[in-house]
GROMACS .gro file of C-alpha atoms in nm:
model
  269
    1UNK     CA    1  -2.690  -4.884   6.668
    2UNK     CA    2  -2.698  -4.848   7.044
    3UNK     CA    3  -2.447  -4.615   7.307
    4UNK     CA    4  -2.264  -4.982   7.339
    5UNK     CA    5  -2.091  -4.956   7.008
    6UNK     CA    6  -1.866  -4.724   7.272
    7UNK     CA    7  -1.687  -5.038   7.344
    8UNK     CA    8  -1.288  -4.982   7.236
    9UNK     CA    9  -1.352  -5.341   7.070
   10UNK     CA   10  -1.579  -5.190   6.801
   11UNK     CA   11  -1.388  -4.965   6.524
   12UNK     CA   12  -1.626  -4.638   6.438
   13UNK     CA   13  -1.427  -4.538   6.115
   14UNK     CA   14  -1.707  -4.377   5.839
   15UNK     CA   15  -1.658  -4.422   5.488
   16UNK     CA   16  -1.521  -4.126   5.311
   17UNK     CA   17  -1.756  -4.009   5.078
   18UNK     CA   18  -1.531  -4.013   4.796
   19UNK     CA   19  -1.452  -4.399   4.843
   20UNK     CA   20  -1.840  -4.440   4.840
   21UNK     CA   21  -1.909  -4.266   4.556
   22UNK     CA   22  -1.562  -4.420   4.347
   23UNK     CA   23  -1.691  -4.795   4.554
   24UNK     CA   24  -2.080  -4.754   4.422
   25UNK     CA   25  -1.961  -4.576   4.078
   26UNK     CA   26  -1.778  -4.942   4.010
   27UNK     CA   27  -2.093  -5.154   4.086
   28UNK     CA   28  -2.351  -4.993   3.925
   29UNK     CA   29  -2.378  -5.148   3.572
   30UNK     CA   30  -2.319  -5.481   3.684
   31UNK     CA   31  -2.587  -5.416   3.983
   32UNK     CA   32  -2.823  -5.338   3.722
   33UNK     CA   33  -2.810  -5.679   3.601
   34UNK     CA   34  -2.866  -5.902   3.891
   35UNK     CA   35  -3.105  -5.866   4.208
   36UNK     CA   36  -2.877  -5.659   4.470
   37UNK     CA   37  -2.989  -5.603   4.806
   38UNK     CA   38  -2.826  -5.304   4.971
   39UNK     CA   39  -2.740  -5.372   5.377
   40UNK     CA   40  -2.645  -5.096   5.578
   41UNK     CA   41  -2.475  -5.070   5.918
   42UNK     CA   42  -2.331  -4.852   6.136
   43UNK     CA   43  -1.985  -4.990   6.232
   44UNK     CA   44  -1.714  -5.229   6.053
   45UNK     CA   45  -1.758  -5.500   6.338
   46UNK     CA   46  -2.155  -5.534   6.220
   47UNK     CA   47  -2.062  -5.488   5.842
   48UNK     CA   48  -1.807  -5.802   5.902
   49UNK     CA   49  -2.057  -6.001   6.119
   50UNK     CA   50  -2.316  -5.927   5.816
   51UNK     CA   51  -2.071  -6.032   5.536
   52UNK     CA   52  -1.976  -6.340   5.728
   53UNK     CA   53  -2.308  -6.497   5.784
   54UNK     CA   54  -2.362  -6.443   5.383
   55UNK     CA   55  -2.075  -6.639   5.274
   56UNK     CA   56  -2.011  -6.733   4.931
   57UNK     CA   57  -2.313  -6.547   4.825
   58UNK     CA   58  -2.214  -6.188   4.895
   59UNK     CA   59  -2.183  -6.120   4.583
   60UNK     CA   60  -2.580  -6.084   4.507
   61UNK     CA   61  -2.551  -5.805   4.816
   62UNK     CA   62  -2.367  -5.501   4.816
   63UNK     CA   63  -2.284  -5.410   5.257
   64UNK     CA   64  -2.182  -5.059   5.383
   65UNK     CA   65  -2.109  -4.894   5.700
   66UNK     CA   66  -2.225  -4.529   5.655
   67UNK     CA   67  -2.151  -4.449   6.021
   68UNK     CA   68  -2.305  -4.378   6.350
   69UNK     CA   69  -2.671  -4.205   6.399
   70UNK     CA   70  -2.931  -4.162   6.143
   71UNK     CA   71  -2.790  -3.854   5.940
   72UNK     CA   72  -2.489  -4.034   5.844
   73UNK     CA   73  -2.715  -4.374   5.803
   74UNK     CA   74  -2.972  -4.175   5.599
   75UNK     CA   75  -2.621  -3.977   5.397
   76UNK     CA   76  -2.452  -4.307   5.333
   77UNK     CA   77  -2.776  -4.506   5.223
   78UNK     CA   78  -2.854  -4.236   4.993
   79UNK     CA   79  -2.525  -4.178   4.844
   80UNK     CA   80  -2.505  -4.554   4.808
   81UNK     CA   81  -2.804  -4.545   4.623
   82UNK     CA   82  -2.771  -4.250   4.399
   83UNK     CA   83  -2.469  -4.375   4.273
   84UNK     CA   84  -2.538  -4.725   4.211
   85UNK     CA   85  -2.847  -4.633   3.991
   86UNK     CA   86  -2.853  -4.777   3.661
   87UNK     CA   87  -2.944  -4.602   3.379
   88UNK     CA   88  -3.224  -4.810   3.237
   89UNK     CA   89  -3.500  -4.589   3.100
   90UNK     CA   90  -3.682  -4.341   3.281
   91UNK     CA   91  -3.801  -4.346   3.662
   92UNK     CA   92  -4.157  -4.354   3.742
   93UNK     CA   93  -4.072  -4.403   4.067
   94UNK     CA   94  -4.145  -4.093   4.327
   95UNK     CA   95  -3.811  -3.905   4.484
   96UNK     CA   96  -3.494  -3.794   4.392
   97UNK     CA   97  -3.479  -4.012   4.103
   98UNK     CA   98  -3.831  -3.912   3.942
   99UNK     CA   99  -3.805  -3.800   3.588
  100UNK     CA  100  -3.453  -3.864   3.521
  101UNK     CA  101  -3.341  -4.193   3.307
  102UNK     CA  102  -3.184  -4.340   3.613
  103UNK     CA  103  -3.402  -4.617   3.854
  104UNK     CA  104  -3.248  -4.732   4.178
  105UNK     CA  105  -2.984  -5.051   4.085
  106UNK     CA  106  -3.113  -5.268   4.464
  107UNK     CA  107  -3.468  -5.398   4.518
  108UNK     CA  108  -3.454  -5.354   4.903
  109UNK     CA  109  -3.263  -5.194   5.156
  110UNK     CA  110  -3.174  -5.341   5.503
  111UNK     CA  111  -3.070  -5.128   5.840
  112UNK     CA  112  -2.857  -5.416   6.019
  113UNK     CA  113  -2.679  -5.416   6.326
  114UNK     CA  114  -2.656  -5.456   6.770
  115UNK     CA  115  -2.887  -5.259   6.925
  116UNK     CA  116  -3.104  -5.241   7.268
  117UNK     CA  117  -3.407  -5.469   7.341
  118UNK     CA  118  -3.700  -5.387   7.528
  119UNK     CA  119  -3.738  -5.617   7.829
  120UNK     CA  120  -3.994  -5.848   7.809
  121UNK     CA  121  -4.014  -5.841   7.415
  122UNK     CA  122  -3.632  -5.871   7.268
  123UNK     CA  123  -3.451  -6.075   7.542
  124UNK     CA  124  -3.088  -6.031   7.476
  125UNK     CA  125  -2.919  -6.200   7.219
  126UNK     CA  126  -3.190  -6.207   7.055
  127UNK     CA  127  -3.335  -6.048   6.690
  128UNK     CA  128  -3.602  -5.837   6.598
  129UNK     CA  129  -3.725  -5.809   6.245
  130UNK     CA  130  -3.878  -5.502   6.250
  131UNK     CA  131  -4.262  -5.419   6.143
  132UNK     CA  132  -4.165  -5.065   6.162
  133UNK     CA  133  -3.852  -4.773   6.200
  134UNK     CA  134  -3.978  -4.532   6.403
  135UNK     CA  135  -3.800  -4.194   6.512
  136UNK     CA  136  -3.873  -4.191   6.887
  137UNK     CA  137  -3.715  -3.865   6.921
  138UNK     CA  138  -3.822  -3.662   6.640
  139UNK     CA  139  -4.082  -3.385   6.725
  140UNK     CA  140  -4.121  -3.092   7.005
  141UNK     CA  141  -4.097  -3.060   7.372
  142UNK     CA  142  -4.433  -2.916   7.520
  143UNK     CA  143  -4.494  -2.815   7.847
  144UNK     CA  144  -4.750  -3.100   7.803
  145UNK     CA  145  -4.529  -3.335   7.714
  146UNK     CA  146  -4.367  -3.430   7.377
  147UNK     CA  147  -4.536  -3.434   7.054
  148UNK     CA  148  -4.428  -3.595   6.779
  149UNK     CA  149  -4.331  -3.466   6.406
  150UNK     CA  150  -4.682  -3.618   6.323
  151UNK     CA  151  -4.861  -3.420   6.535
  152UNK     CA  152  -4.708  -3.138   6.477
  153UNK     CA  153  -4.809  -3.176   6.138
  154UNK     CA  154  -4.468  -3.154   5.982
  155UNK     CA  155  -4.428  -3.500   5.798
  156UNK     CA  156  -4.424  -3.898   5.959
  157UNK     CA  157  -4.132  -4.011   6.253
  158UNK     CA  158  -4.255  -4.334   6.108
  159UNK     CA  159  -4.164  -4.585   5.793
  160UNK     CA  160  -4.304  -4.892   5.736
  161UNK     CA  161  -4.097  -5.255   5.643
  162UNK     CA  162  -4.156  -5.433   5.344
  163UNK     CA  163  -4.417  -5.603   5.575
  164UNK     CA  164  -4.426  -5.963   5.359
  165UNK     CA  165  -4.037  -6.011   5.359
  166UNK     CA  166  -4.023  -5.888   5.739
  167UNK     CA  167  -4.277  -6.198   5.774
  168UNK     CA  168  -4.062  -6.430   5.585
  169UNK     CA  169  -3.776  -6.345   5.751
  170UNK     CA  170  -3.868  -6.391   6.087
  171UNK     CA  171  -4.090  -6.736   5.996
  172UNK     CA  172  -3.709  -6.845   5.826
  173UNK     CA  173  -3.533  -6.749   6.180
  174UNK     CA  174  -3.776  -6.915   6.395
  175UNK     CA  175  -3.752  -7.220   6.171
  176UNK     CA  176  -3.320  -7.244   6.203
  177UNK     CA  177  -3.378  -7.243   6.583
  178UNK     CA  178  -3.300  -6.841   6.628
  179UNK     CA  179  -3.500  -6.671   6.893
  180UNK     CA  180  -3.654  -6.339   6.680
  181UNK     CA  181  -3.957  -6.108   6.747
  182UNK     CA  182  -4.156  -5.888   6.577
  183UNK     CA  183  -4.253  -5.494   6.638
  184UNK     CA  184  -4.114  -5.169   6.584
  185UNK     CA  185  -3.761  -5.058   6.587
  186UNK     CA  186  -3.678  -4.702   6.712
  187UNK     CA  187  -3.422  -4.470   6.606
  188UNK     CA  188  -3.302  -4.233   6.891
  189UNK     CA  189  -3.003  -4.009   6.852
  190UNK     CA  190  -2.917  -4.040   7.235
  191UNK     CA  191  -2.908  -4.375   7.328
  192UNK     CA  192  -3.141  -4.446   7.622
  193UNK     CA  193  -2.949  -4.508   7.969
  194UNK     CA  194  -3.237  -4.447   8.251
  195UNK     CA  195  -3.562  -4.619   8.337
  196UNK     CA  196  -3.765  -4.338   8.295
  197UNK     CA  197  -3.630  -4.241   7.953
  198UNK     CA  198  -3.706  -4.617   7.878
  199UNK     CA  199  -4.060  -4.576   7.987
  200UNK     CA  200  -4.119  -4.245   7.806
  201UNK     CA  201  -3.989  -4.464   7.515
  202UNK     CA  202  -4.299  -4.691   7.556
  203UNK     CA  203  -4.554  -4.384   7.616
  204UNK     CA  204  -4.484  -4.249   7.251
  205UNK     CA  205  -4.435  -4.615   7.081
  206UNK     CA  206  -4.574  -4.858   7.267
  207UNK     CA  207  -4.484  -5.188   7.071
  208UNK     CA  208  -4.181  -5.091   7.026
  209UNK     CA  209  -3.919  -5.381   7.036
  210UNK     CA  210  -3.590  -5.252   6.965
  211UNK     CA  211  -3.387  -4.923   7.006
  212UNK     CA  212  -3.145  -4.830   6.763
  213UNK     CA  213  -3.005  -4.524   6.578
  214UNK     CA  214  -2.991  -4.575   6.234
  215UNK     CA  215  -3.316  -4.741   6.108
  216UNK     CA  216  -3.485  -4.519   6.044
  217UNK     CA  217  -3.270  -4.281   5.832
  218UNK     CA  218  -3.175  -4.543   5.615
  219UNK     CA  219  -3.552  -4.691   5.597
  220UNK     CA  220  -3.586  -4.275   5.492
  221UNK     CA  221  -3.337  -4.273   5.242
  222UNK     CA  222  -3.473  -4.624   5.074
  223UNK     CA  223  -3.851  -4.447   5.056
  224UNK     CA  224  -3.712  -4.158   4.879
  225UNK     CA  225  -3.615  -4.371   4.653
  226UNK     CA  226  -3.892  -4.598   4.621
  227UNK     CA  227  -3.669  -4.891   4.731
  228UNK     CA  228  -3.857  -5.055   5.052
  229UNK     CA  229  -3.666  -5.167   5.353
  230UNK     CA  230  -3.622  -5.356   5.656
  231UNK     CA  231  -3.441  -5.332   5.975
  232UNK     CA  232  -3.299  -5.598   6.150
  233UNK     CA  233  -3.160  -5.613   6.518
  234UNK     CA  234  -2.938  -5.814   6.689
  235UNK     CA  235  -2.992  -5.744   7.070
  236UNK     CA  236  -2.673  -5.678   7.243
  237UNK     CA  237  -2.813  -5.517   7.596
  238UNK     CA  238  -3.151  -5.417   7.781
  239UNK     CA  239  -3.292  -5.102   7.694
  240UNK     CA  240  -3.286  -4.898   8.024
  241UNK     CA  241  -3.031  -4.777   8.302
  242UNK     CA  242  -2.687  -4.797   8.101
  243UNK     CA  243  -2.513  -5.088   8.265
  244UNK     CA  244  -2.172  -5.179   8.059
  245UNK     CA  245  -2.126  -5.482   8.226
  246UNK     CA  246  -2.435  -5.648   8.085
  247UNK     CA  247  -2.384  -5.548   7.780
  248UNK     CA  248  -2.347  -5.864   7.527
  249UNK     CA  249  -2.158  -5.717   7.224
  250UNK     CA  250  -2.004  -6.031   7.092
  251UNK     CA  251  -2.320  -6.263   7.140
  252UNK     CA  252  -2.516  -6.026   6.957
  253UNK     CA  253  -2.245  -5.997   6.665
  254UNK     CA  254  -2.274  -6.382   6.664
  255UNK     CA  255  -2.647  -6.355   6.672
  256UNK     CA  256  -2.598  -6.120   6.374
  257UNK     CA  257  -2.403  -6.315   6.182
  258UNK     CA  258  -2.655  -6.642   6.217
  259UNK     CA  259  -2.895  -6.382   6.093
  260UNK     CA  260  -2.765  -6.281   5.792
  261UNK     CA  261  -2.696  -6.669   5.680
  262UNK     CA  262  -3.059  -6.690   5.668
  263UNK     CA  263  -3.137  -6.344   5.552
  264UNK     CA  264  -2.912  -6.479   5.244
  265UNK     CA  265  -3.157  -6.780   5.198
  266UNK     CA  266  -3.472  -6.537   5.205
  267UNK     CA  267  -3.357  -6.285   4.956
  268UNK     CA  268  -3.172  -6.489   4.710
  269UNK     CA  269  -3.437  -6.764   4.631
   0.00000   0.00000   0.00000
C-alpha cells in the first residue's frame, strides 16, 4: 500500500491480534476441508473493495487487513496462517510448520490492494499482477551507493509469484476488458514522493511495475510456510513527486474490486 492510503477517506484500524487469532482459530477445521485462498490487505477500504468483487463466493476465501507496511503485512499473514493450520498429518513442508502434525489450511496467498505505478508501465487505474515482490529498500547504504540484502550476502529482498496463476490471472483480466501488466511489485517502507527516489527505484529493480508496502512481507510469510503467493495492484497514483491531487483512490478501489470478480473465477474453477 502506497503514502495515499493517508487520505482521511481510508480507515487504517489493524486487527487486534487476539481477534485474529479467536477469527482464524474458528475457520480452521472447516478450511481444511475446502480450497481457501488467503487475501491480504492493508486497509478496510481494500479488504471491502476485495470482498465485494468476490460476491457470493467469499466463502471459498478467507480476506484480512493485517495493517500498514510489511512487518505488520508479514505479522498478520503469518498469524493468519499459523492459526488456520489444520491438523492433518505431519508437514513435509519447509518453515515454521516442518515436523509438527499441522500443514498450512490455504493453497495460496494474495497481497491485494492501491498502490503506485511506474509511468510508462502501470498507467493509473490500472493493475499489475505481479511476476515478483521485491524489497526495494532492504540492504545497506555505501558510500558507493546502495547494496542490496543479496549482495550483502545476508538472504534474498526478492520472492517469486506463483508464476502460472500470475499468468492466468492477468490472461483472465485482459480478456474482461481490464487494462493489467505484468513485472515486479516493490515493497518500500517510505513511500516514494520525488523523481529521483523514483529513478533510484528503477536503478536497483529495473522492471519494476508497481510500488507498494506490503507485498513482499506477506509473499515472506506465505514462503515460510510453503504456501506460494501473488500480489496484485490496483494503481491509484504515479510513482514519483507526491502530488495528492492526482491521486485516484476511488478508481483504483473500483479497479480493485473488478479485479477480484475475476480473481474469484481463476481460483475457484
Amino acid at each position: 500500500m502506497n503514502e495515499q492510503k493517508q487520505n482521511d477517506s481510508i480507515e487504517r484500524n489493524r486487527p487486534e491480534t487476539t481477534s485474529v487469532s479467536s477469527s482464524f482459530e474458528t475457520n480452521s477445521t472447516s478450511a481444511a476441508s475446502t480450497k481457501r485462498v488467503l487475501i491480504v490487505t492493508a486497509v478496510d477500504a481494500e479488504k471491502e473493495a476485495v470482498l465485494r468483487g468476490l460476491g457470493d463466493q467469499a466463502a471459498h476465501f478467507e480476506v484480512i487487513a493485517a495493517g500498514v507496511g510489511p512487518a505488520s503485512a508479514a505479522a498478520g499473514t503469518a498469524a493468519a496462517l499459523a492459526f488456520a493450520s489444520a491438523a492433518a498429518g505431519a508437514s513435509s513442508r519447509p518453515g515454521p510448520l516442518a515436523g509438527t502434525a499441522l500443514t498450512p489450511a490455504y493453497t495460496l496467498v494474495v497481497s491485494a490492494g492501491i498502490g503506485g505505478g511506474f509511468p510508462g508501465r502501470a498507467d493509473v487505474g490500472s493493475l499489475v499482477v505481479a511476476d515478483a515482490m521485491v524489497a526495494a529498500d532492504l540492504g545497506s547504504q555505501t558510500p558507493d551507493g546502495f547494496l542490496s540484502v543479496d549482495e550483502l550476502g545476508f538472504g534474498s529482498s526478492r520472492v517469486a509469484a506463483d508464476a502460472v496463476l500470475a499468468a492466468r490471472l492477468r490472461h483472465e483480466l485482459q480478456q474482461a476488458g481490464l487494462a493489467v501488466s505484468g513485472g515486479t511489485a516493490v515493497t518500500v517502507s517510505t513511500a516514494t514522493g520525488t523523481a529521483e527516489t523514483a529513478a533510484e527505484l528503477l536503478r536497483r529493480v529495473p522492471d519494476a511495475a508497481a510500488e507498494g508496502m506490503e507485498g513482499f512481507g506477506v509473499a515472506t510469510a506465505a514462503q515460510q510456510f510453503g504456501v506460494p503467493a501473488l500480489e496484485l495492484r490496483a494503481i491509484s497514483n504515479a510513482v514519483g513527486p507526491r502530488d495528492r491531487d492526482a491521486w485516484r483512490i476511488k478508481d483504483a478501489l473500483d479497479a480493485l474490486q473488478a479485479a477480484s470478480s475475476i480473481l474469484r473465477e481463476v481460483l475457484t474453477s
